Amino acid sequence: MFKIVFKLGMAGVIITGLSSQAFAHAHLKSSTPADKSEVITPAELDLTFSEELNLKFTGVKVTGPKKNAVKTGDAMLMDGNVALMVPLSEKLAPGAYTVEWHALSADGHKTNGAFTFTVKP
Ligand SMILES: [Cu+2]
C-alpha cells in the first residue's frame, strides 16, 4: 500500500513539474512608472501582472540613486488581484531608481524581475 501511495505521489510531482511549463506565470505586463521612463516624483508604484497574485509573497524592493533602499508603504492588490500598488512613503529625489519585484501567482508559481525609472530634477 505504501508503495502505491509513493508511486502516485511521484507521478503527481512529475505531472506538476510538466504542467508548470504549460501555464503562464505572473509576468509583469506594465508598470507606472514605466520601465526606462523619466517621471516627476511618483507617489506610488503600480505593477500590472498577467495573473492573479498572492499578496503575502509578492512585493518590491526599491533602490535609489545612491544605492539607498527606498521606504515603501503597505502594498495592496487591485484590478481583480492582477495589479500591485505600492505607496512610496518618501518623496523621491531626482535620479535613477531600480524596482526589483518578486511575485507569487495564484497558481503557486514564483517569478521575479526588475525595471528602472528616472526621477526628473
Ligand atoms: Cu504559473
PDB file of C-alpha atoms and ligand atoms in Angstrom:
ATOM      1  CA  MET A   1       0.000   0.000   0.000  1.00  0.00           C
ATOM      2  CA  PHE A   2       2.787   2.364   0.893  1.00  0.00           C
ATOM      3  CA  LYS A   3       4.461   1.695  -2.432  1.00  0.00           C
ATOM      4  CA  ILE A   4       1.322   2.543  -4.376  1.00  0.00           C
ATOM      5  CA  VAL A   5       0.851   5.778  -2.467  1.00  0.00           C
ATOM      6  CA  PHE A   6       4.507   6.609  -3.020  1.00  0.00           C
ATOM      7  CA  LYS A   7       4.229   5.959  -6.762  1.00  0.00           C
ATOM      8  CA  LEU A   8       1.113   8.094  -7.018  1.00  0.00           C
ATOM      9  CA  GLY A   9       2.923  10.806  -5.119  1.00  0.00           C
ATOM     10  CA  MET A  10       5.859  10.680  -7.503  1.00  0.00           C
ATOM     11  CA  ALA A  11       3.537  10.748 -10.510  1.00  0.00           C
ATOM     12  CA  GLY A  12       1.928  13.834  -9.022  1.00  0.00           C
ATOM     13  CA  VAL A  13       5.285  15.526  -8.655  1.00  0.00           C
ATOM     14  CA  ILE A  14       6.186  14.730 -12.253  1.00  0.00           C
ATOM     15  CA  ILE A  15       2.824  15.871 -13.629  1.00  0.00           C
ATOM     16  CA  THR A  16       3.024  19.082 -11.582  1.00  0.00           C
ATOM     17  CA  GLY A  17       6.527  19.640 -12.920  1.00  0.00           C
ATOM     18  CA  LEU A  18       5.405  19.212 -16.506  1.00  0.00           C
ATOM     19  CA  SER A  19       2.239  21.252 -16.223  1.00  0.00           C
ATOM     20  CA  SER A  20       4.114  24.179 -14.684  1.00  0.00           C
ATOM     21  CA  GLN A  21       5.767  24.578 -18.087  1.00  0.00           C
ATOM     22  CA  ALA A  22       2.420  24.762 -19.818  1.00  0.00           C
ATOM     23  CA  PHE A  23       0.840  27.568 -17.796  1.00  0.00           C
ATOM     24  CA  ALA A  24       1.781  31.200 -17.895  1.00  0.00           C
ATOM     25  CA  HIS A  25       3.105  32.613 -14.654  1.00  0.00           C
ATOM     26  CA  ALA A  26       2.718  36.099 -13.263  1.00  0.00           C
ATOM     27  CA  HIS A  27       4.762  38.169 -15.689  1.00  0.00           C
ATOM     28  CA  LEU A  28       4.955  41.911 -15.396  1.00  0.00           C
ATOM     29  CA  LYS A  29       2.816  43.328 -18.202  1.00  0.00           C
ATOM     30  CA  SER A  30       3.200  47.012 -17.410  1.00  0.00           C
ATOM     31  CA  SER A  31       4.196  49.385 -14.673  1.00  0.00           C
ATOM     32  CA  THR A  32       3.758  53.000 -13.609  1.00  0.00           C
ATOM     33  CA  PRO A  33       6.312  54.492 -13.804  1.00  0.00           C
ATOM     34  CA  ALA A  34       7.071  52.511 -16.949  1.00  0.00           C
ATOM     35  CA  ASP A  35      10.404  50.781 -17.482  1.00  0.00           C
ATOM     36  CA  LYS A  36      13.127  53.235 -18.517  1.00  0.00           C
ATOM     37  CA  SER A  37      10.780  56.219 -18.223  1.00  0.00           C
ATOM     38  CA  GLU A  38      11.544  59.710 -16.928  1.00  0.00           C
ATOM     39  CA  VAL A  39       8.953  60.958 -14.487  1.00  0.00           C
ATOM     40  CA  ILE A  40       8.226  63.539 -11.851  1.00  0.00           C
ATOM     41  CA  THR A  41       8.322  62.141  -8.310  1.00  0.00           C
ATOM     42  CA  PRO A  42       5.721  59.377  -8.198  1.00  0.00           C
ATOM     43  CA  ALA A  43       3.550  58.865  -5.112  1.00  0.00           C
ATOM     44  CA  GLU A  44       3.127  55.169  -5.772  1.00  0.00           C
ATOM     45  CA  LEU A  45       4.248  52.304  -7.950  1.00  0.00           C
ATOM     46  CA  ASP A  46       1.738  50.258  -9.926  1.00  0.00           C
ATOM     47  CA  LEU A  47       2.715  46.891 -11.338  1.00  0.00           C
ATOM     48  CA  THR A  48       0.266  45.012 -13.527  1.00  0.00           C
ATOM     49  CA  PHE A  49       0.807  41.282 -13.959  1.00  0.00           C
ATOM     50  CA  SER A  50      -0.517  38.632 -16.313  1.00  0.00           C
ATOM     51  CA  GLU A  51      -2.017  36.561 -13.492  1.00  0.00           C
ATOM     52  CA  GLU A  52      -3.665  36.954 -10.125  1.00  0.00           C
ATOM     53  CA  LEU A  53      -1.181  37.466  -7.307  1.00  0.00           C
ATOM     54  CA  ASN A  54      -0.748  36.214  -3.785  1.00  0.00           C
ATOM     55  CA  LEU A  55      -0.109  39.439  -1.840  1.00  0.00           C
ATOM     56  CA  LYS A  56       1.690  37.717   1.018  1.00  0.00           C
ATOM     57  CA  PHE A  57       4.512  36.590  -1.261  1.00  0.00           C
ATOM     58  CA  THR A  58       4.542  39.470  -3.703  1.00  0.00           C
ATOM     59  CA  GLY A  59       6.488  42.657  -3.246  1.00  0.00           C
ATOM     60  CA  VAL A  60       9.103  45.100  -4.428  1.00  0.00           C
ATOM     61  CA  LYS A  61      12.472  46.390  -3.310  1.00  0.00           C
ATOM     62  CA  VAL A  62      13.190  49.916  -4.490  1.00  0.00           C
ATOM     63  CA  THR A  63      16.759  51.173  -4.686  1.00  0.00           C
ATOM     64  CA  GLY A  64      17.616  54.838  -5.172  1.00  0.00           C
ATOM     65  CA  PRO A  65      20.420  56.800  -6.894  1.00  0.00           C
ATOM     66  CA  LYS A  66      22.853  56.297  -4.005  1.00  0.00           C
ATOM     67  CA  LYS A  67      22.053  52.583  -3.778  1.00  0.00           C
ATOM     68  CA  ASN A  68      19.833  53.545  -0.866  1.00  0.00           C
ATOM     69  CA  ALA A  69      16.757  51.493  -0.011  1.00  0.00           C
ATOM     70  CA  VAL A  70      13.585  53.492  -0.596  1.00  0.00           C
ATOM     71  CA  LYS A  71      10.859  53.198   2.040  1.00  0.00           C
ATOM     72  CA  THR A  72       7.587  51.818   0.780  1.00  0.00           C
ATOM     73  CA  GLY A  73       4.194  51.574   2.435  1.00  0.00           C
ATOM     74  CA  ASP A  74       1.955  48.522   2.604  1.00  0.00           C
ATOM     75  CA  ALA A  75       1.351  47.085  -0.838  1.00  0.00           C
ATOM     76  CA  MET A  76      -2.174  46.204  -1.922  1.00  0.00           C
ATOM     77  CA  LEU A  77      -3.777  44.329  -4.786  1.00  0.00           C
ATOM     78  CA  MET A  78      -6.122  45.971  -7.261  1.00  0.00           C
ATOM     79  CA  ASP A  79      -7.871  45.263 -10.558  1.00  0.00           C
ATOM     80  CA  GLY A  80      -9.006  41.720  -9.755  1.00  0.00           C
ATOM     81  CA  ASN A  81      -5.746  40.961  -7.929  1.00  0.00           C
ATOM     82  CA  VAL A  82      -3.515  41.278 -11.007  1.00  0.00           C
ATOM     83  CA  ALA A  83      -2.157  44.716 -10.080  1.00  0.00           C
ATOM     84  CA  LEU A  84       0.143  45.527  -7.166  1.00  0.00           C
ATOM     85  CA  MET A  85       0.018  49.062  -5.789  1.00  0.00           C
ATOM     86  CA  VAL A  86       2.955  50.125  -3.629  1.00  0.00           C
ATOM     87  CA  PRO A  87       2.741  53.539  -1.955  1.00  0.00           C
ATOM     88  CA  LEU A  88       6.031  55.412  -1.591  1.00  0.00           C
ATOM     89  CA  SER A  89       6.452  56.840   1.896  1.00  0.00           C
ATOM     90  CA  GLU A  90       9.036  59.422   0.938  1.00  0.00           C
ATOM     91  CA  LYS A  91       9.407  61.981  -1.823  1.00  0.00           C
ATOM     92  CA  LEU A  92      11.907  60.582  -4.308  1.00  0.00           C
ATOM     93  CA  ALA A  93      14.939  62.745  -5.028  1.00  0.00           C
ATOM     94  CA  PRO A  94      15.948  63.165  -8.681  1.00  0.00           C
ATOM     95  CA  GLY A  95      17.980  60.276 -10.031  1.00  0.00           C
ATOM     96  CA  ALA A  96      17.791  56.683 -11.188  1.00  0.00           C
ATOM     97  CA  TYR A  97      15.697  54.104  -9.356  1.00  0.00           C
ATOM     98  CA  THR A  98      15.532  50.346  -9.653  1.00  0.00           C
ATOM     99  CA  VAL A  99      12.451  48.348  -8.726  1.00  0.00           C
ATOM    100  CA  GLU A 100      13.126  44.668  -8.098  1.00  0.00           C
ATOM    101  CA  TRP A 101       9.879  42.730  -7.870  1.00  0.00           C
ATOM    102  CA  HIS A 102       9.003  39.206  -6.861  1.00  0.00           C
ATOM    103  CA  ALA A 103       5.617  37.637  -7.307  1.00  0.00           C
ATOM    104  CA  LEU A 104       3.749  34.519  -6.361  1.00  0.00           C
ATOM    105  CA  SER A 105       0.850  33.948  -8.693  1.00  0.00           C
ATOM    106  CA  ALA A 106      -2.394  32.315  -7.617  1.00  0.00           C
ATOM    107  CA  ASP A 107      -1.294  29.114  -9.396  1.00  0.00           C
ATOM    108  CA  GLY A 108       1.628  28.860  -6.981  1.00  0.00           C
ATOM    109  CA  HIS A 109       4.467  29.879  -9.275  1.00  0.00           C
ATOM    110  CA  LYS A 110       7.167  32.351  -8.363  1.00  0.00           C
ATOM    111  CA  THR A 111       8.565  34.913 -10.762  1.00  0.00           C
ATOM    112  CA  ASN A 112      10.804  37.928 -10.372  1.00  0.00           C
ATOM    113  CA  GLY A 113      12.296  40.737 -12.364  1.00  0.00           C
ATOM    114  CA  ALA A 114      13.265  44.368 -12.293  1.00  0.00           C
ATOM    115  CA  PHE A 115      12.664  47.677 -14.020  1.00  0.00           C
ATOM    116  CA  THR A 116      14.160  51.130 -13.746  1.00  0.00           C
ATOM    117  CA  PHE A 117      12.929  54.702 -13.955  1.00  0.00           C
ATOM    118  CA  THR A 118      14.433  58.142 -13.521  1.00  0.00           C
ATOM    119  CA  VAL A 119      13.005  60.962 -11.439  1.00  0.00           C
ATOM    120  CA  LYS A 120      13.498  64.270 -13.243  1.00  0.00           C
ATOM    121  CA  PRO A 121      15.288  67.114 -11.466  1.00  0.00           C
TER     122      PRO A 121
HETATM  123 CU    CU B   1       2.211  29.792 -13.396  1.00  0.00          CU
END
